[in-house]
Short mmCIF file of C-alpha atoms and ligand atoms in Angstrom, two decimals:
data_model
loop_
_atom_site.label_atom_id
_atom_site.label_comp_id
_atom_site.label_asym_id
_atom_site.label_seq_id
_atom_site.Cartn_x
_atom_site.Cartn_y
_atom_site.Cartn_z
CA MET A 20 -55.11 25.22 58.25
CA LYS A 21 -57.73 24.41 54.60
CA ARG A 22 -55.46 24.91 51.69
CA ILE A 23 -50.95 23.72 51.36
CA ALA A 24 -49.30 23.02 48.58
CA VAL A 25 -46.15 20.93 47.47
CA LEU A 26 -43.18 20.78 46.28
CA THR A 27 -39.68 19.00 45.20
CA SER A 28 -36.37 21.16 44.45
CA GLY A 29 -33.16 21.02 44.34
CA GLY A 30 -31.61 16.83 42.98
CA ASP A 31 -34.33 14.70 42.76
CA ALA A 32 -34.14 11.36 45.10
CA PRO A 33 -36.00 8.01 45.43
CA GLY A 34 -38.32 8.48 48.31
CA MET A 35 -39.61 12.43 47.20
CA ASN A 36 -42.66 10.55 45.25
CA ALA A 37 -43.08 8.48 48.81
CA ALA A 38 -43.65 11.54 50.92
CA ILE A 39 -45.39 13.45 48.32
CA ARG A 40 -48.38 10.29 48.63
CA ALA A 41 -48.54 10.48 52.19
CA ALA A 42 -48.10 14.18 52.17
CA VAL A 43 -51.51 14.69 49.82
CA ARG A 44 -53.06 11.89 51.40
CA TYR A 45 -52.82 12.80 54.60
CA ALA A 46 -54.05 16.56 53.96
CA ILE A 47 -57.33 15.43 52.01
CA ALA A 48 -58.04 12.94 54.31
CA ASP A 49 -57.39 15.35 57.47
CA GLY A 50 -60.00 17.36 55.17
CA MET A 51 -57.15 19.76 53.35
CA SER A 52 -56.90 20.28 50.10
CA VAL A 53 -53.07 20.15 48.25
CA CYS A 54 -52.18 21.46 45.24
CA GLY A 55 -48.58 20.15 43.71
CA ILE A 56 -46.23 23.07 42.62
CA GLN A 57 -44.00 21.50 39.25
CA ARG A 58 -40.03 21.56 38.65
CA GLY A 59 -39.27 23.67 42.38
CA TYR A 60 -39.05 27.36 43.01
CA SER A 61 -38.87 27.55 38.90
CA GLY A 62 -42.71 26.82 38.51
CA LEU A 63 -43.56 28.33 41.46
CA LEU A 64 -42.56 31.63 39.88
CA GLN A 65 -43.75 30.24 36.51
CA ASN A 66 -48.01 29.74 38.65
CA GLU A 67 -47.26 25.86 37.10
CA PHE A 68 -50.32 24.45 40.24
CA VAL A 69 -51.74 21.16 39.24
CA GLU A 70 -55.12 19.89 42.40
CA MET A 71 -53.93 17.05 43.42
CA ASN A 72 -56.26 14.20 44.88
CA MET A 73 -55.74 10.45 46.07
CA ARG A 74 -55.80 8.94 43.13
CA SER A 75 -52.92 11.74 41.76
CA VAL A 76 -50.55 10.00 43.94
CA SER A 77 -51.77 6.34 43.19
CA ASP A 78 -48.65 4.24 41.97
CA ILE A 79 -46.46 6.15 42.81
CA VAL A 80 -44.45 4.86 45.92
CA GLN A 81 -42.44 2.82 43.99
CA ARG A 82 -40.70 5.51 41.41
CA GLY A 83 -38.13 7.30 41.73
CA GLY A 84 -37.85 11.21 40.64
CA THR A 85 -39.85 13.17 41.49
CA VAL A 86 -43.94 13.00 39.72
CA LEU A 87 -43.91 16.73 40.09
CA ARG A 88 -40.80 17.44 38.18
CA THR A 89 -37.80 19.82 39.60
CA ALA A 90 -35.56 22.51 39.36
CA ARG A 91 -32.96 24.96 40.56
CA SER A 92 -33.89 28.94 40.26
CA ARG A 93 -31.57 31.88 41.22
CA GLU A 94 -34.62 33.88 40.01
CA PHE A 95 -36.33 32.78 42.99
CA MET A 96 -33.49 33.39 45.35
CA THR A 97 -33.96 37.37 44.96
CA ASP A 98 -36.61 39.55 46.14
CA GLU A 99 -38.77 40.29 43.32
CA GLY A 100 -39.00 36.37 42.59
CA LEU A 101 -39.39 35.55 46.48
CA ALA A 102 -42.10 38.25 46.23
CA THR A 103 -43.84 36.62 43.35
CA ALA A 104 -43.43 33.30 44.94
CA VAL A 105 -45.51 34.86 48.06
CA ASN A 106 -48.20 36.55 45.21
CA ASN A 107 -48.56 33.16 42.81
CA LEU A 108 -48.74 31.06 47.10
CA SER A 109 -51.59 33.73 48.04
CA SER A 110 -53.60 34.27 44.69
CA HIS A 111 -54.13 30.08 44.38
CA GLY A 112 -55.00 30.48 49.01
CA ILE A 113 -52.04 28.58 49.98
CA GLU A 114 -51.34 28.37 53.27
CA GLY A 115 -48.87 26.53 53.60
CA LEU A 116 -46.26 24.81 52.07
CA ILE A 117 -43.92 21.35 51.93
CA VAL A 118 -40.67 21.80 50.35
CA ILE A 119 -38.68 18.75 49.93
CA GLY A 120 -34.81 18.81 48.80
CA GLY A 121 -31.64 20.08 50.31
CA ASP A 122 -30.07 22.60 51.73
CA GLY A 123 -30.65 25.44 49.69
CA SER A 124 -34.34 24.88 48.85
CA PHE A 125 -34.27 25.13 52.89
CA ARG A 126 -33.12 28.88 52.90
CA GLY A 127 -35.68 29.29 50.02
CA ALA A 128 -37.84 27.66 52.40
CA LYS A 129 -37.28 30.20 55.07
CA ASN A 130 -37.71 32.78 53.10
CA LEU A 131 -40.64 31.99 52.07
CA SER A 132 -41.91 31.47 56.16
CA GLU A 133 -40.53 34.99 57.05
CA CYS A 134 -42.87 36.54 54.33
CA GLY A 135 -46.11 34.87 56.23
CA ILE A 136 -46.37 31.93 54.32
CA PRO A 137 -45.68 28.66 57.09
CA THR A 138 -43.44 26.13 55.08
CA ILE A 139 -41.64 22.90 56.34
CA GLY A 140 -38.83 21.51 54.42
CA ILE A 141 -38.53 17.74 54.30
CA PRO A 142 -35.01 16.49 53.70
CA GLY A 143 -34.56 14.83 50.31
CA THR A 144 -30.58 14.31 48.40
CA ILE A 145 -29.26 11.04 47.70
CA ASP A 146 -25.67 13.03 49.62
CA ASN A 147 -27.40 12.58 53.77
CA ASP A 148 -25.61 15.89 53.90
CA LEU A 149 -27.47 17.61 56.60
CA GLY A 150 -25.83 17.74 59.98
CA TYR A 151 -29.37 17.89 61.61
CA THR A 152 -30.81 14.74 61.14
CA ASP A 153 -29.39 11.17 60.77
CA TYR A 154 -31.03 10.40 57.64
CA THR A 155 -32.28 12.02 53.56
CA LEU A 156 -34.35 10.60 51.14
CA GLY A 157 -33.16 9.06 48.97
CA PHE A 158 -29.26 8.18 50.76
CA ASP A 159 -30.09 4.09 51.54
CA THR A 160 -31.79 3.87 48.49
CA ALA A 161 -28.34 5.32 46.43
CA CYS A 162 -26.51 2.90 48.97
CA ASN A 163 -27.70 0.26 47.57
CA THR A 164 -27.09 1.09 44.23
CA VAL A 165 -23.74 1.80 44.53
CA LEU A 166 -23.54 -1.61 46.51
CA ASP A 167 -25.17 -3.49 43.54
CA ALA A 168 -22.45 -1.44 41.24
CA ILE A 169 -19.33 -2.98 43.69
CA ASN A 170 -21.15 -6.56 43.52
CA LYS A 171 -20.79 -6.20 40.15
CA LEU A 172 -17.51 -5.07 39.64
CA ARG A 173 -16.06 -6.91 42.04
CA ASP A 174 -16.91 -10.23 39.98
CA THR A 175 -15.25 -9.57 36.82
CA MET A 176 -12.12 -7.64 38.90
CA SER A 177 -11.49 -10.61 41.65
CA SER A 178 -11.39 -12.91 38.11
CA HIS A 179 -9.21 -10.54 36.24
CA ASP A 180 -6.72 -9.98 39.89
CA ARG A 181 -7.67 -6.28 38.67
CA ILE A 182 -7.72 -3.14 40.50
CA CYS A 183 -11.08 -1.13 40.41
CA ILE A 184 -12.17 2.51 41.48
CA ILE A 185 -15.20 2.72 41.86
CA GLU A 186 -16.24 6.91 42.14
CA VAL A 187 -19.66 7.73 43.61
CA MET A 188 -21.45 11.06 43.92
CA GLY A 189 -22.13 12.38 47.81
CA ARG A 190 -20.43 16.75 47.16
CA ASN A 191 -18.67 17.34 49.74
CA CYS A 192 -20.37 14.34 52.07
CA GLY A 193 -18.54 10.88 52.42
CA ASP A 194 -21.10 9.23 53.32
CA LEU A 195 -22.15 7.42 50.42
CA ALA A 196 -18.58 6.52 50.06
CA LEU A 197 -18.83 5.11 53.30
CA TYR A 198 -21.71 2.93 53.81
CA ALA A 199 -21.46 1.58 50.60
CA GLY A 200 -18.08 0.53 50.83
CA ILE A 201 -18.27 -0.89 54.14
CA GLY A 202 -21.57 -2.72 52.60
CA GLY A 203 -19.96 -3.57 49.41
CA GLY A 204 -16.03 -4.37 51.80
CA ALA A 205 -14.20 -1.87 49.49
CA GLU A 206 -10.52 -2.31 50.60
CA LEU A 207 -9.98 1.45 49.88
CA ILE A 208 -12.73 4.05 51.14
CA LEU A 209 -11.21 7.94 49.76
CA VAL A 210 -13.87 10.73 51.30
CA PRO A 211 -13.61 14.25 50.97
CA GLU A 212 -14.08 14.38 55.56
CA ILE A 213 -10.26 12.37 55.61
CA LYS A 214 -7.56 12.84 53.06
CA MET A 215 -4.94 10.57 51.54
CA GLY A 216 -1.88 10.75 49.68
CA ILE A 217 -1.40 8.83 45.95
CA GLU A 218 2.04 6.86 48.01
CA GLU A 219 -0.16 6.63 51.64
CA ILE A 220 -2.85 4.96 48.59
CA VAL A 221 -0.12 3.16 46.49
CA GLY A 222 1.32 1.63 49.84
CA GLU A 223 -1.77 0.29 50.77
CA LEU A 224 -2.41 -1.59 47.47
CA ARG A 225 1.76 -2.47 47.51
CA SER A 226 0.79 -4.12 50.39
CA TYR A 227 -2.20 -5.88 49.76
CA ARG A 228 -0.21 -7.01 46.40
CA ASP A 229 3.00 -8.28 48.63
CA LYS A 230 0.29 -10.04 50.44
CA GLY A 231 -0.95 -12.13 47.50
CA LYS A 232 -4.21 -10.07 47.46
CA TYR A 233 -4.13 -8.21 44.24
CA SER A 234 -7.26 -7.23 43.43
CA SER A 235 -9.37 -5.03 45.21
CA ILE A 236 -12.20 -2.50 45.69
CA ILE A 237 -11.56 1.29 46.26
CA VAL A 238 -14.38 3.37 46.92
CA LEU A 239 -14.37 7.24 45.96
CA SER A 240 -16.20 9.63 47.08
CA GLU A 241 -16.47 12.52 44.15
CA GLY A 242 -15.33 15.09 46.94
CA ALA A 243 -12.10 13.46 47.35
CA GLY A 244 -11.41 12.98 43.97
CA LYS A 245 -11.47 12.00 40.23
CA ALA A 246 -11.90 7.71 39.30
CA PRO A 247 -10.31 8.61 36.24
CA GLU A 248 -7.00 10.61 37.39
CA LEU A 249 -6.13 7.96 40.05
CA ARG A 250 -5.91 4.69 37.61
CA GLU A 251 -4.04 7.04 36.50
CA GLN A 252 -1.26 7.60 39.21
CA ILE A 253 -1.77 3.87 40.58
CA ILE A 254 -0.80 2.78 37.14
CA THR A 255 2.10 4.69 36.79
CA ARG A 256 3.39 3.97 40.86
CA LEU A 257 2.47 0.14 40.75
CA GLY A 258 2.00 -0.74 37.43
CA ALA A 259 -0.72 -2.83 37.76
CA SER A 260 -4.09 -3.37 36.38
CA VAL A 261 -7.22 -0.91 37.04
CA ARG A 262 -10.22 0.34 35.76
CA ALA A 263 -12.48 3.40 36.58
CA THR A 264 -16.19 3.36 36.77
CA VAL A 265 -18.13 6.79 37.17
CA LEU A 266 -21.55 5.79 38.44
CA GLY A 267 -22.33 8.88 38.09
CA HIS A 268 -26.42 9.91 37.93
CA LEU A 269 -27.11 6.06 38.04
CA GLN A 270 -27.05 6.89 41.64
CA ARG A 271 -29.96 8.66 41.88
CA GLY A 272 -32.72 7.05 40.13
CA GLY A 273 -34.60 3.69 41.46
CA SER A 274 -37.22 2.39 43.22
CA PRO A 275 -37.13 3.85 46.71
CA SER A 276 -35.60 1.10 48.73
CA CYS A 277 -38.07 0.08 51.80
CA ARG A 278 -36.67 2.30 54.35
CA ASP A 279 -36.92 5.21 51.73
CA ARG A 280 -40.27 4.95 51.37
CA MET A 281 -40.68 4.62 55.04
CA LEU A 282 -38.76 7.96 55.83
CA GLY A 283 -40.69 9.49 52.81
CA ALA A 284 -44.26 7.80 55.03
CA ASP A 285 -43.21 10.05 58.07
CA PHE A 286 -41.56 12.99 57.05
CA GLY A 287 -44.74 14.39 54.44
CA VAL A 288 -47.15 12.93 57.54
CA LYS A 289 -44.83 14.68 60.32
CA ALA A 290 -44.84 17.97 57.77
CA VAL A 291 -48.98 18.00 57.00
CA LYS A 292 -49.39 17.74 61.00
CA LEU A 293 -46.99 20.95 61.31
CA LEU A 294 -48.64 22.37 58.87
CA LYS A 295 -52.62 22.08 60.32
CA GLN A 296 -51.38 23.75 63.62
CA ASN A 297 -50.02 26.89 61.65
CA ILE A 298 -46.11 25.66 62.40
CA GLY A 299 -44.07 27.04 59.82
CA ASN A 300 -41.11 27.45 59.75
CA ARG A 301 -39.71 23.82 59.94
CA VAL A 302 -37.87 20.97 59.04
CA VAL A 303 -38.47 17.75 59.67
CA GLY A 304 -35.54 15.01 60.73
CA VAL A 305 -35.07 11.57 62.06
CA HIS A 306 -32.66 10.69 65.21
CA ASP A 307 -32.69 7.52 66.47
CA GLY A 308 -35.38 6.22 64.42
CA LYS A 309 -37.53 8.87 65.60
CA ILE A 310 -39.42 11.50 63.76
CA PHE A 311 -38.41 15.59 65.13
CA ASP A 312 -39.00 18.99 63.70
CA MET A 313 -36.69 22.25 64.36
CA ASP A 314 -36.18 25.36 62.86
CA ILE A 315 -35.17 25.65 59.76
CA MET A 316 -32.38 27.78 60.12
CA GLU A 317 -31.63 26.16 63.01
CA GLY A 318 -31.22 22.85 61.36
CA VAL A 319 -29.14 24.73 58.47
CA ALA A 320 -26.13 25.33 60.77
CA VAL A 321 -25.94 21.41 62.16
CA LYS A 322 -22.36 20.92 60.92
CA LYS A 323 -22.65 17.59 59.36
CA VAL A 324 -20.02 15.26 61.42
CA PHE A 325 -18.29 12.29 59.50
CA ASP A 326 -18.32 9.02 61.10
CA TYR A 327 -15.08 8.30 62.04
CA ASP A 328 -15.36 5.32 64.06
CA LEU A 329 -18.01 4.00 61.59
CA TYR A 330 -14.48 5.11 59.14
CA ASN A 331 -11.89 3.21 61.57
CA MET A 332 -14.31 -0.42 61.85
CA ALA A 333 -13.65 -0.05 57.55
CA ASN A 334 -10.47 0.12 58.09
CA VAL A 335 -9.88 -3.32 60.39
CA ILE A 336 -12.36 -5.09 59.21
CA ASN A 337 -12.09 -4.85 54.94
CA ASN A 338 -9.00 -5.33 55.16
CA SER A 339 -8.67 -8.95 55.39
CA THR A 340 -4.44 -8.99 54.73
CA VAL A 341 -4.10 -7.33 58.76
CA ASN A 342 -1.89 -9.65 60.19
CA SER A 343 -2.15 -12.08 57.77
O1 F6P B 235 -26.57 16.80 45.83
C1 F6P B 235 -27.39 15.19 45.27
C2 F6P B 235 -26.11 15.20 43.73
O2 F6P B 235 -26.22 13.88 42.92
C3 F6P B 235 -24.30 14.99 43.54
O3 F6P B 235 -24.57 14.47 45.19
C4 F6P B 235 -23.76 15.22 42.70
O4 F6P B 235 -22.41 15.55 42.60
C5 F6P B 235 -25.13 16.44 41.57
O5 F6P B 235 -26.30 16.72 43.34
C6 F6P B 235 -24.54 16.28 41.01
O6 F6P B 235 -25.68 17.38 40.46
P1 F6P B 235 -26.59 17.63 38.74
O7 F6P B 235 -27.87 16.69 38.76
O8 F6P B 235 -26.61 18.34 38.05
O9 F6P B 235 -25.88 16.85 37.75
#
């Protein structure tokens, strides 16, 4: 394979730039030429191709977001859209494609592979909601962003004996809430995978208060509820001073952590190595610290398993009132 392209698709995630940079530089060093496609599959349909060289990915490894920009495209998912995409790739002499994104982006990658364009998926999303890989690009940075918010909110909440609800992203996956909640010592972690009713939540907070603990941090995954609503419910039942913070898109930005930069580099290089061997229709991932690849649809089909052991551990170590 002599000429490949790379695009980012779906929600951006810190570390995408590190993956783009690694893929571009490794491919060029290996004798290939590389095109960047702007704005994901939308840009692919609109012929937004840019020639990349070693310098075009300078000064980006430390930046969040994606220099190629990103988009969600409905048109690409139609038969006509797919035909246009294949035609545009062929007319630019593209023999293989790297797609950095989440599961929706991977389905598009699979369609392109079936149309004869070998395509490799790199998992990029802060949600960590792909079952086939231990970690996705951007998750570690987002965890650290949430952690920073917890630390700051903890200062003011404990000074005022307040309860704070921090709503975090993650769609239907509670990993971001779980990991950041453990790191930040949150007294309650509410995730979509484990249903906890309002009476149970208030019961917990009441038991903390009965033991002299008036300030608590609740990390609420967006898939488990809305912070302003939960705030009202707690105030009504407990009469406590409660504040709610929705972190929102703050969690998507920021300079990638070292771990996300390393992962981006490893994923980018692995994707190029596969294409070099004319291998497509694969996703790359990491398991037990090792980079691997597997069939796209098999990867997408792997069910995400929530780590109940980790959740149970958090309940014990983050609760200072147990047996006190
Ligand atoms: O998938 C990443 C994510 O940030 C989710 O955590 C969140 O629910 C969603 O995207 C937000 O999407 P948008 O950027 O379209 O508002």
